[in-house]
Tab-separated table of C-alpha atoms and ligand atoms in Angstrom:
chain	number	residue	atom	x	y	z
A	8	MET	CA	-58.872	78.414	-21.281
A	9	GLU	CA	-60.351	81.841	-20.506
A	10	TYR	CA	-62.743	82.223	-17.594
A	11	ALA	CA	-65.346	84.946	-17.201
A	12	SER	CA	-64.503	85.166	-13.508
A	13	ASP	CA	-61.382	84.906	-11.430
A	14	PRO	CA	-60.350	81.308	-10.783
A	15	VAL	CA	-62.766	79.785	-8.271
A	16	CYS	CA	-60.635	76.933	-6.995
A	17	ILE	CA	-56.948	76.145	-6.721
A	18	SER	CA	-56.874	73.862	-9.748
A	19	ASP	CA	-58.311	76.707	-11.882
A	20	LEU	CA	-55.528	78.886	-10.554
A	21	GLU	CA	-52.948	76.252	-11.401
A	22	ARG	CA	-54.173	76.060	-15.009
A	23	VAL	CA	-54.165	79.816	-15.410
A	24	ALA	CA	-50.677	80.168	-13.886
A	25	LYS	CA	-49.325	77.485	-16.173
A	26	GLY	CA	-50.552	79.462	-19.165
A	27	ILE	CA	-48.845	82.633	-17.944
A	28	MET	CA	-45.467	81.567	-16.586
A	29	PRO	CA	-42.359	81.002	-18.704
A	30	SER	CA	-41.965	77.241	-19.044
A	31	GLY	CA	-38.645	76.932	-17.160
A	32	ALA	CA	-39.954	78.878	-14.172
A	33	TRP	CA	-43.206	76.930	-14.219
A	34	ALA	CA	-41.261	73.684	-14.274
A	35	TYR	CA	-39.105	74.721	-11.315
A	36	TYR	CA	-42.203	75.517	-9.231
A	37	ASP	CA	-44.081	72.443	-10.340
A	38	SER	CA	-41.401	69.819	-10.238
A	39	GLY	CA	-41.079	66.983	-7.788
A	40	ALA	CA	-38.122	64.632	-7.497
A	41	ASN	CA	-37.592	61.702	-9.872
A	42	ASP	CA	-40.909	60.006	-10.790
A	43	GLU	CA	-42.860	62.548	-8.735
A	44	GLN	CA	-44.628	59.752	-6.920
A	45	THR	CA	-44.507	61.609	-3.611
A	46	LYS	CA	-45.544	64.916	-5.164
A	47	HIS	CA	-48.703	63.373	-6.615
A	48	GLU	CA	-49.364	61.207	-3.601
A	49	ASN	CA	-49.350	64.249	-1.290
A	50	THR	CA	-52.447	65.561	-3.041
A	51	LEU	CA	-54.142	62.253	-3.799
A	52	ALA	CA	-53.804	60.817	-0.303
A	53	PHE	CA	-56.275	63.370	1.077
A	54	ASN	CA	-58.955	61.473	-0.851
A	55	ASN	CA	-58.417	58.453	1.369
A	56	TYR	CA	-59.602	60.365	4.415
A	57	ARG	CA	-63.346	60.817	4.469
A	58	LEU	CA	-65.218	63.274	6.603
A	59	HIS	CA	-67.483	62.322	9.474
A	60	PRO	CA	-69.693	65.405	9.740
A	61	ARG	CA	-72.159	66.345	12.480
A	62	MET	CA	-75.464	68.058	11.714
A	63	LEU	CA	-77.878	70.463	13.341
A	64	ARG	CA	-75.411	72.424	15.316
A	65	ASP	CA	-75.627	76.159	15.423
A	66	VAL	CA	-73.042	77.231	12.845
A	67	SER	CA	-74.260	80.797	12.506
A	68	THR	CA	-70.981	82.055	13.979
A	69	ILE	CA	-67.724	80.317	13.270
A	70	SER	CA	-64.134	81.363	13.784
A	71	THR	CA	-60.819	80.089	12.481
A	72	GLU	CA	-58.855	81.944	15.124
A	73	THR	CA	-56.200	79.885	16.856
A	74	THR	CA	-52.940	80.194	18.746
A	75	ILE	CA	-49.596	79.208	17.288
A	76	LEU	CA	-46.470	79.302	19.446
A	77	GLY	CA	-48.592	81.045	22.025
A	78	GLN	CA	-49.576	83.894	19.696
A	79	ARG	CA	-53.025	84.492	18.273
A	80	ALA	CA	-53.511	83.999	14.556
A	81	ARG	CA	-56.677	84.655	12.580
A	82	THR	CA	-56.274	81.390	10.733
A	83	PRO	CA	-54.170	78.228	10.899
A	84	LEU	CA	-53.567	78.586	7.134
A	85	GLY	CA	-50.118	79.939	6.311
A	86	VAL	CA	-47.565	80.324	3.545
A	87	ALA	CA	-44.767	77.731	3.327
A	88	PRO	CA	-41.263	78.922	2.469
A	89	CYS	CA	-40.584	78.993	-1.276
A	90	ALA	CA	-37.562	80.193	-3.123
A	91	MET	CA	-37.787	83.056	-5.591
A	92	HIS	CA	-41.286	84.523	-5.613
A	93	LYS	CA	-40.118	86.999	-8.246
A	94	LEU	CA	-40.085	84.146	-10.738
A	95	ALA	CA	-43.863	84.460	-10.529
A	96	HIS	CA	-44.281	88.218	-10.262
A	97	PRO	CA	-41.980	91.281	-10.096
A	98	GLU	CA	-43.297	92.222	-6.639
A	99	GLY	CA	-42.354	88.783	-5.365
A	100	GLU	CA	-42.249	88.197	-1.615
A	101	LEU	CA	-43.571	91.665	-0.840
A	102	ALA	CA	-46.785	90.873	-2.685
A	103	THR	CA	-47.058	87.533	-0.896
A	104	SER	CA	-46.422	89.171	2.441
A	105	ARG	CA	-49.178	91.717	1.876
A	106	ALA	CA	-51.544	88.931	0.939
A	107	ALA	CA	-50.596	86.948	4.049
A	108	ALA	CA	-51.004	90.053	6.202
A	109	ALA	CA	-54.524	90.530	4.880
A	110	THR	CA	-55.387	86.893	5.579
A	111	GLY	CA	-53.752	86.807	8.995
A	112	GLY	CA	-51.875	83.505	8.858
A	113	ILE	CA	-48.163	82.885	9.328
A	114	MET	CA	-45.741	83.482	6.476
A	115	ILE	CA	-42.447	81.617	6.377
A	116	LEU	CA	-39.810	83.377	4.289
A	117	SER	CA	-37.299	81.283	2.350
A	118	THR	CA	-33.566	81.794	2.706
A	119	TYR	CA	-33.688	81.939	-1.101
A	120	SER	CA	-36.113	84.837	-1.283
A	121	THR	CA	-35.674	87.370	-4.042
A	122	THR	CA	-36.489	90.156	-1.563
A	123	ALA	CA	-34.191	90.920	1.383
A	124	LEU	CA	-35.704	89.651	4.622
A	125	GLU	CA	-35.680	93.140	6.164
A	126	LYS	CA	-38.142	94.359	3.522
A	127	VAL	CA	-40.740	91.629	3.865
A	128	ILE	CA	-42.468	92.109	7.225
A	129	GLN	CA	-45.707	94.088	6.940
A	130	PRO	CA	-46.978	96.147	9.867
A	131	GLY	CA	-50.079	94.650	11.446
A	132	GLY	CA	-49.337	91.442	9.602
A	133	PRO	CA	-49.181	87.880	10.785
A	134	GLN	CA	-46.286	86.219	12.555
A	135	TYR	CA	-43.335	85.864	10.211
A	136	TRP	CA	-40.934	82.960	10.544
A	137	MET	CA	-37.560	82.697	8.804
A	138	GLN	CA	-36.604	79.498	7.005
A	139	LEU	CA	-32.937	78.562	7.225
A	140	TYR	CA	-30.523	76.446	5.253
A	141	VAL	CA	-27.194	75.774	6.926
A	142	TYR	CA	-24.035	76.343	4.906
A	143	GLN	CA	-20.568	74.924	5.265
A	144	GLN	CA	-19.674	78.516	6.093
A	145	ARG	CA	-21.803	78.604	9.200
A	146	SER	CA	-21.071	82.311	9.615
A	147	VAL	CA	-23.320	82.922	6.588
A	148	SER	CA	-26.257	81.136	8.207
A	149	GLU	CA	-25.523	82.797	11.516
A	150	ARG	CA	-25.728	86.251	9.886
A	151	LEU	CA	-29.096	85.338	8.400
A	152	VAL	CA	-30.420	84.197	11.775
A	153	ARG	CA	-29.244	87.349	13.532
A	154	ARG	CA	-30.681	89.580	10.816
A	155	ALA	CA	-34.004	87.721	10.966
A	156	GLU	CA	-34.160	88.076	14.732
A	157	SER	CA	-33.542	91.810	14.632
A	158	ALA	CA	-35.943	92.301	11.730
A	159	GLY	CA	-38.782	90.856	13.837
A	160	PHE	CA	-39.151	87.250	12.664
A	161	LYS	CA	-40.645	85.157	15.467
A	162	ALA	CA	-39.141	81.720	14.803
A	163	ILE	CA	-36.395	79.994	12.849
A	164	VAL	CA	-37.590	77.184	10.605
A	165	LEU	CA	-34.647	74.887	9.996
A	166	THR	CA	-35.184	72.803	6.875
A	167	ILE	CA	-33.784	69.370	7.624
A	168	ASP	CA	-34.767	67.399	4.531
A	169	ALA	CA	-32.305	68.971	2.102
A	170	PRO	CA	-28.633	68.179	2.762
A	171	VAL	CA	-28.525	68.285	-1.034
A	172	LEU	CA	-31.263	69.168	-3.482
A	173	GLY	CA	-33.491	66.342	-4.702
A	174	ARG	CA	-33.158	65.375	-8.365
A	175	ARG	CA	-35.905	67.125	-10.281
A	176	LEU	CA	-35.655	65.741	-13.763
A	177	VAL	CA	-37.246	68.595	-15.600
A	178	ASP	CA	-34.883	71.083	-13.928
A	179	ALA	CA	-31.962	68.817	-14.812
A	180	ARG	CA	-33.090	68.763	-18.442
A	181	ASN	CA	-33.513	72.552	-18.434
A	182	ARG	CA	-30.269	73.068	-16.475
A	183	PHE	CA	-32.357	75.409	-14.395
A	184	ALA	CA	-30.623	78.390	-12.752
A	185	PRO	CA	-32.136	81.633	-11.471
A	186	PRO	CA	-32.648	84.019	-14.395
A	187	PRO	CA	-30.232	86.958	-14.749
A	188	HIS	CA	-32.634	89.670	-13.572
A	189	LEU	CA	-33.235	88.070	-10.163
A	190	ARG	CA	-31.112	88.408	-7.049
A	191	LEU	CA	-31.167	86.210	-3.985
A	192	GLU	CA	-31.211	89.344	-1.901
A	193	ASN	CA	-30.504	87.779	1.487
A	194	PHE	CA	-27.026	86.991	0.248
A	195	LEU	CA	-26.092	90.356	-1.174
A	196	GLN	CA	-23.115	91.750	0.699
A	197	THR	CA	-22.326	88.448	2.360
A	198	GLU	CA	-19.489	86.034	1.803
A	199	VAL	CA	-21.899	83.830	-0.123
A	200	ALA	CA	-22.651	86.520	-2.683
A	201	SER	CA	-19.321	85.711	-4.243
A	202	MET	CA	-20.157	82.030	-4.574
A	203	PRO	CA	-21.421	80.890	-7.934
A	204	GLY	CA	-25.132	81.222	-8.345
A	205	TYR	CA	-25.892	83.396	-5.330
A	206	GLU	CA	-25.861	86.657	-7.188
A	207	GLY	CA	-28.575	85.194	-9.327
A	208	GLY	CA	-28.354	85.026	-13.026
A	209	GLU	CA	-26.114	83.111	-15.290
A	210	ASP	CA	-23.068	82.571	-13.200
A	211	ALA	CA	-19.698	82.226	-14.790
A	212	HIS	CA	-19.502	78.587	-13.834
A	213	GLY	CA	-22.731	77.633	-15.573
A	214	GLU	CA	-23.871	75.734	-12.498
A	215	THR	CA	-27.480	74.817	-11.954
A	216	PHE	CA	-29.352	75.830	-8.828
A	217	GLY	CA	-29.076	72.286	-7.532
A	218	GLU	CA	-25.330	72.109	-8.055
A	219	THR	CA	-24.726	75.431	-6.321
A	220	PHE	CA	-26.955	74.382	-3.439
A	221	GLY	CA	-25.120	71.090	-3.033
A	222	ALA	CA	-21.690	72.737	-3.200
A	223	ASN	CA	-22.446	75.164	-0.369
A	224	GLY	CA	-24.834	73.274	1.933
A	225	ASP	CA	-23.494	71.631	5.065
A	226	GLN	CA	-23.986	67.913	4.532
A	227	SER	CA	-22.464	67.148	7.927
A	228	LEU	CA	-25.389	68.815	9.703
A	229	SER	CA	-26.910	66.607	12.417
A	230	TRP	CA	-29.293	66.872	15.352
A	231	GLU	CA	-26.260	66.911	17.635
A	232	ASN	CA	-24.175	69.543	15.861
A	233	GLY	CA	-26.980	71.627	14.347
A	234	ILE	CA	-29.673	72.338	16.896
A	235	PRO	CA	-27.403	73.201	19.860
A	236	TRP	CA	-25.425	75.517	17.568
A	237	LEU	CA	-28.633	77.211	16.469
A	238	ARG	CA	-29.798	77.530	20.054
A	239	SER	CA	-26.477	79.151	20.940
A	240	ILE	CA	-26.937	81.937	18.383
A	241	THR	CA	-30.629	82.763	18.775
A	242	SER	CA	-33.289	82.942	21.423
A	243	LEU	CA	-36.031	82.427	18.844
A	244	PRO	CA	-37.993	79.171	18.912
A	245	ILE	CA	-36.624	76.558	16.512
A	246	ILE	CA	-38.910	74.576	14.260
A	247	ALA	CA	-37.640	71.564	12.326
A	248	LYS	CA	-39.145	71.390	8.833
A	249	GLY	CA	-39.147	68.050	7.066
A	250	VAL	CA	-40.007	65.620	9.859
A	251	MET	CA	-41.764	62.503	8.523
A	252	THR	CA	-41.348	59.974	11.350
A	253	ALA	CA	-42.055	59.418	15.028
A	254	GLU	CA	-38.316	58.772	15.537
A	255	ASP	CA	-37.292	62.225	14.316
A	256	THR	CA	-40.131	63.812	16.274
A	257	ARG	CA	-38.661	62.350	19.452
A	258	LEU	CA	-35.236	63.732	18.504
A	259	ALA	CA	-36.749	67.154	17.859
A	260	ILE	CA	-38.241	67.042	21.369
A	261	GLN	CA	-34.931	65.920	22.892
A	262	HIS	CA	-33.126	68.795	21.215
A	263	GLY	CA	-35.591	71.393	22.403
A	264	CYS	CA	-37.392	72.266	19.174
A	265	ALA	CA	-40.588	74.227	19.727
A	266	GLY	CA	-42.291	72.632	16.758
A	267	VAL	CA	-41.944	70.392	13.735
A	268	ILE	CA	-43.385	70.728	10.263
A	269	VAL	CA	-44.489	67.435	8.791
A	270	SER	CA	-43.251	67.922	5.249
A	271	ASN	CA	-41.595	66.078	2.410
A	272	HIS	CA	-40.767	69.361	0.694
A	273	GLY	CA	-43.702	69.052	-1.680
A	274	GLY	CA	-42.226	65.814	-3.057
A	275	ARG	CA	-39.143	67.700	-4.277
A	276	GLN	CA	-36.548	65.905	-2.168
A	277	LEU	CA	-36.779	62.160	-1.460
A	278	ASP	CA	-39.224	60.528	-3.855
A	279	GLY	CA	-41.086	57.531	-2.461
A	280	THR	CA	-41.909	58.739	1.041
A	281	LEU	CA	-45.358	58.608	2.543
A	282	ALA	CA	-47.714	61.395	1.638
A	283	THR	CA	-47.495	63.967	4.413
A	284	ILE	CA	-51.122	63.433	5.471
A	285	ASP	CA	-50.296	59.734	5.986
A	286	ALA	CA	-47.199	60.602	8.040
A	287	LEU	CA	-48.972	63.173	10.208
A	288	PRO	CA	-50.638	60.806	12.730
A	289	GLN	CA	-47.379	59.139	13.803
A	290	VAL	CA	-45.740	62.528	14.325
A	291	VAL	CA	-48.704	63.855	16.300
A	292	GLU	CA	-48.682	60.769	18.498
A	293	ALA	CA	-44.946	61.024	19.177
A	294	ALA	CA	-45.197	64.770	19.823
A	295	GLY	CA	-47.832	64.471	22.551
A	296	ASP	CA	-47.931	67.859	24.235
A	297	LYS	CA	-44.165	68.343	23.990
A	298	LEU	CA	-44.135	70.390	20.814
A	299	GLU	CA	-46.472	71.820	18.198
A	300	VAL	CA	-46.961	69.934	14.955
A	301	TYR	CA	-47.483	71.809	11.702
A	302	PHE	CA	-48.127	70.452	8.246
A	303	ASP	CA	-47.550	71.050	4.551
A	304	GLY	CA	-47.783	69.162	1.273
A	305	GLY	CA	-50.436	68.804	-1.385
A	306	VAL	CA	-53.089	71.010	0.203
A	307	ARG	CA	-55.372	72.152	-2.620
A	308	ARG	CA	-58.745	72.389	-0.842
A	309	GLY	CA	-60.040	73.891	2.372
A	310	SER	CA	-61.205	70.376	3.231
A	311	ASP	CA	-57.539	69.259	3.033
A	312	VAL	CA	-56.707	71.920	5.629
A	313	PHE	CA	-59.596	70.623	7.738
A	314	LYS	CA	-58.352	67.023	7.491
A	315	ALA	CA	-54.825	67.995	8.545
A	316	LEU	CA	-56.229	69.942	11.503
A	317	ALA	CA	-58.401	66.968	12.428
A	318	LEU	CA	-55.363	64.703	12.417
A	319	GLY	CA	-53.556	67.005	14.826
A	320	ALA	CA	-51.813	69.774	12.864
A	321	ARG	CA	-51.816	73.149	14.582
A	322	ALA	CA	-51.071	75.112	11.418
A	323	VAL	CA	-51.225	74.143	7.754
A	324	PHE	CA	-48.992	75.693	5.114
A	325	VAL	CA	-49.292	75.908	1.346
A	326	ALA	CA	-46.600	76.633	-1.211
A	327	ARG	CA	-47.478	76.080	-4.872
A	328	PRO	CA	-51.045	77.454	-4.680
A	329	VAL	CA	-49.713	80.787	-3.440
A	330	LEU	CA	-47.066	80.856	-6.179
A	331	TRP	CA	-49.760	80.172	-8.775
A	332	GLY	CA	-51.786	83.037	-7.326
A	333	LEU	CA	-48.775	85.325	-7.492
A	334	ALA	CA	-48.187	84.412	-11.114
A	335	TYR	CA	-51.842	85.132	-11.877
A	336	LYS	CA	-52.107	88.608	-10.320
A	337	GLY	CA	-49.344	89.434	-7.867
A	338	GLU	CA	-50.620	90.408	-4.422
A	339	LYS	CA	-54.285	90.083	-5.495
A	340	GLY	CA	-53.627	86.621	-6.885
A	341	ALA	CA	-51.737	85.402	-3.807
A	342	LYS	CA	-54.612	86.729	-1.706
A	343	LEU	CA	-57.065	84.973	-3.992
A	344	ALA	CA	-55.269	81.659	-3.417
A	345	LEU	CA	-55.379	82.123	0.353
A	346	ASP	CA	-58.986	83.369	0.268
A	347	ILE	CA	-60.129	80.344	-1.743
A	348	LEU	CA	-58.580	77.960	0.782
A	349	GLN	CA	-59.779	79.991	3.754
A	350	SER	CA	-63.381	80.179	2.540
A	351	GLU	CA	-63.375	76.478	1.670
A	352	LEU	CA	-62.092	75.754	5.182
A	353	GLU	CA	-64.914	77.830	6.657
A	354	LEU	CA	-67.427	76.077	4.419
A	355	THR	CA	-66.124	72.667	5.490
A	356	MET	CA	-66.383	73.736	9.122
A	357	MET	CA	-69.990	74.855	8.717
A	358	LEU	CA	-71.055	71.782	6.778
A	359	SER	CA	-69.439	69.454	9.291
A	360	GLY	CA	-70.811	71.198	12.364
A	361	THR	CA	-67.572	72.617	13.744
A	362	ARG	CA	-67.453	76.195	14.913
A	363	ARG	CA	-63.980	76.628	16.291
A	364	ILE	CA	-60.577	75.224	15.360
A	365	GLU	CA	-60.231	73.428	18.745
A	366	GLU	CA	-63.354	71.410	17.942
A	367	ILE	CA	-61.811	69.871	14.828
A	368	ASP	CA	-60.414	66.603	16.099
A	369	GLN	CA	-59.929	63.048	14.901
A	370	SER	CA	-63.599	62.244	15.301
A	371	TYR	CA	-64.277	64.232	12.119
A	372	VAL	CA	-62.318	61.944	9.800
A	373	TYR	CA	-62.343	58.289	8.958
A	374	GLN	CA	-58.787	56.987	8.778
A	375	PRO	CA	-58.277	54.856	5.696
A	376	VAL	CA	-57.173	51.300	5.538
A	377	ALA	CA	-53.890	51.355	3.605
A	378	ARG	CA	-54.647	52.058	-0.018
A	379	TRP	CA	-51.670	52.630	-2.229
A	380	VAL	CA	-51.894	54.358	-5.552
A	381	ARG	CA	-50.756	52.365	-8.620
A	382	TYR	CA	-49.058	54.197	-11.444
A	383	ALA	CA	-49.207	53.472	-15.148
A	384	ALA	CA	-45.848	52.012	-16.181
A	385	GLY	CA	-43.322	54.698	-17.031
A	386	THR	CA	-45.603	57.581	-16.077
A	387	ASN	CA	-46.618	59.434	-12.993
A	388	LYS	CA	-50.311	59.059	-13.772
A	389	PRO	CA	-52.192	57.135	-11.139
A	390	VAL	CA	-54.292	54.388	-12.758
A	391	ALA	CA	-56.102	52.843	-9.855
A	392	LYS	CA	-56.389	52.794	-6.150
A	393	LEU	CA	-56.183	49.417	-4.526
B	403	FMN	C1	-40.924	76.414	-5.912
B	403	FMN	C2	-40.719	75.899	-4.521
B	403	FMN	C3	-39.655	76.389	-3.783
B	403	FMN	C4	-39.439	75.927	-2.490
B	403	FMN	N1	-38.440	76.474	-1.752
B	403	FMN	C5	-38.257	76.073	-0.483
B	403	FMN	C6	-37.265	76.683	0.316
B	403	FMN	O1	-36.575	77.587	-0.101
B	403	FMN	N2	-37.119	76.222	1.584
B	403	FMN	C7	-37.898	75.219	2.090
B	403	FMN	O2	-37.728	74.827	3.239
B	403	FMN	N3	-38.874	74.645	1.356
B	403	FMN	C8	-39.063	75.053	0.100
B	403	FMN	N4	-40.072	74.480	-0.640
B	403	FMN	C9	-40.946	73.466	-0.048
B	403	FMN	C10	-42.197	74.098	0.579
B	403	FMN	O3	-41.867	74.872	1.695
B	403	FMN	C11	-43.214	73.059	1.036
B	403	FMN	O4	-42.600	72.143	1.907
B	403	FMN	C12	-43.938	72.284	-0.060
B	403	FMN	O5	-43.798	72.847	-1.330
B	403	FMN	C13	-45.414	72.187	0.308
B	403	FMN	O6	-46.124	71.520	-0.646
B	403	FMN	P1	-47.135	72.230	-1.714
B	403	FMN	O7	-46.277	72.942	-2.700
B	403	FMN	O8	-47.822	71.048	-2.283
B	403	FMN	O9	-48.041	73.143	-0.923
B	403	FMN	C14	-40.300	74.934	-1.942
B	403	FMN	C15	-41.362	74.461	-2.692
B	403	FMN	C16	-41.595	74.924	-3.972
B	403	FMN	C17	-42.759	74.391	-4.750
B	404	7N5	C1	-31.668	75.912	-4.369
B	404	7N5	C2	-32.850	76.511	-3.645
B	404	7N5	C3	-33.617	75.509	-2.912
B	404	7N5	C4	-35.034	75.918	-2.808
B	404	7N5	C5	-35.849	74.738	-2.476
B	404	7N5	O1	-35.885	74.345	-1.351
B	404	7N5	C6	-36.587	74.054	-3.500
B	404	7N5	O2	-36.454	74.387	-4.692
B	404	7N5	O3	-37.327	73.128	-3.152
C-alpha cells in the first residue's frame, strides 16, 4: 500500500519494508524460532500491562536524558545488535550509526556486522557497545574485543543465549546464507575469514548461516570459563545479553558483570520462553542495585519503552524496527524508526504526567494477572487471551 506521507508508526514501517526487501532477506530479519510463539508473545505481552497515568502535572518541559553505565545519554532508547545491516541497505551499519548518533541513544554493533567495527563510530555520537560471540578459536574473539576497545567501544555485550543458532524454519526452508555481495567485515584478515561462510556469499561448502555459526561457536562456554576469561582480556564493562531469569542475574552479579540485557533474542533462539516484558520484573528484583538492567524484545511503540522503563529497565533496545527503517530509506529511515519511538515515548510521558526518566517507576503500570495467549492450532496466530 502506498502512503502519502512517510510511515507514521512502526507497523507502517514494517509493511513498507516488507514490500521492498528481497523475500529471503526479509525472512531472515523477521523470523523467530520454531512456531514463533516467543517472537509474537514479546510484542503482544505489552498489552497486558496497562498504564496508570497521573494528571495535571506541569509537563511543559520534559526530558528523556538519563545515565547509562555512568555516562549521560539523551535517551534510554538504543539500537540492539543485529547481523548484516547491508541486507537492508547498501550503507548498512554506517547509516544506522549516523541515525543513532542523531538520536543520542546507545548503539550495539553485532559481531556479524557487514561494516568493520573501526568504521562505525560517529564523532559526537552516542556510546557504542560491541556485541561478542565466542568462538572455539578464542583468539578470534579476543582480537575482536581488543579491536573494539581500541576503536572506542565502551562496553562488551556478550550474547549468552546462542551456543548454537535457534531453528528458524523459514531460513531452513530457504537454506539462508549471506548473499555473495556482502562481507562480514569484522572477520576479514582473521583466521575465521577462511572458515566457510565468514567471507560472506555462497561458500564452497554450501552451508547455511546457522550451520556455520554452530560449527564455529564455543558450545562449552560457561559463566565460569567465559566471564573471567573476558575480564582478563579487557578492562571494558561486560554486559550479559540474553538473561531471562533471577538465577542467571545472580550469576551475572557474582561474575562481575556491569549489566544484563533481558532478552530472548527477539524470539529467534529458544521458542517458548516468557515474553521479555514478563521476565523483566524478576531480573530487576534479583539485580537490586548490583548491576544495571537493560531490555529488548518486541518494542514497537513508545509506550512499550515506557512500560519497560517503569518495570525497571535502564535502557531499552530495538532491533527489527531499525532494520525496517533502514530498508525503507537508509539513514533517514533508521532515524525515522528511532524518531517515531522517541516521540511516542515523549508523548506517553506527557500524557501520563512524567517529566523525567527517573520518575517513571512501577506506580505507572498495572501488572497483569497471568494471561497466556492461545494460538490457533497449527498457526502462530493468537486467537484469544485467557
Ligand atoms: C535480523 C536480526 C539479527 C540479529 N543479530 C544479532 C546478533 O548478531 N547478535 C545478537 O546478540 N543479537 C542479535 N539479534 C537479536 C537482537 O539483538 C535483539 O535481541 C532482538 O531482535 C530484539 O527484539 P526486536 O527485534 O523485537 O526488537 C538479531 C535480531 C535480528 C532480528
Ligand atoms: C549467524 C549470525 C547470528 C546472528 C544472530 O544472532 C541472529 O540471526 O539472530
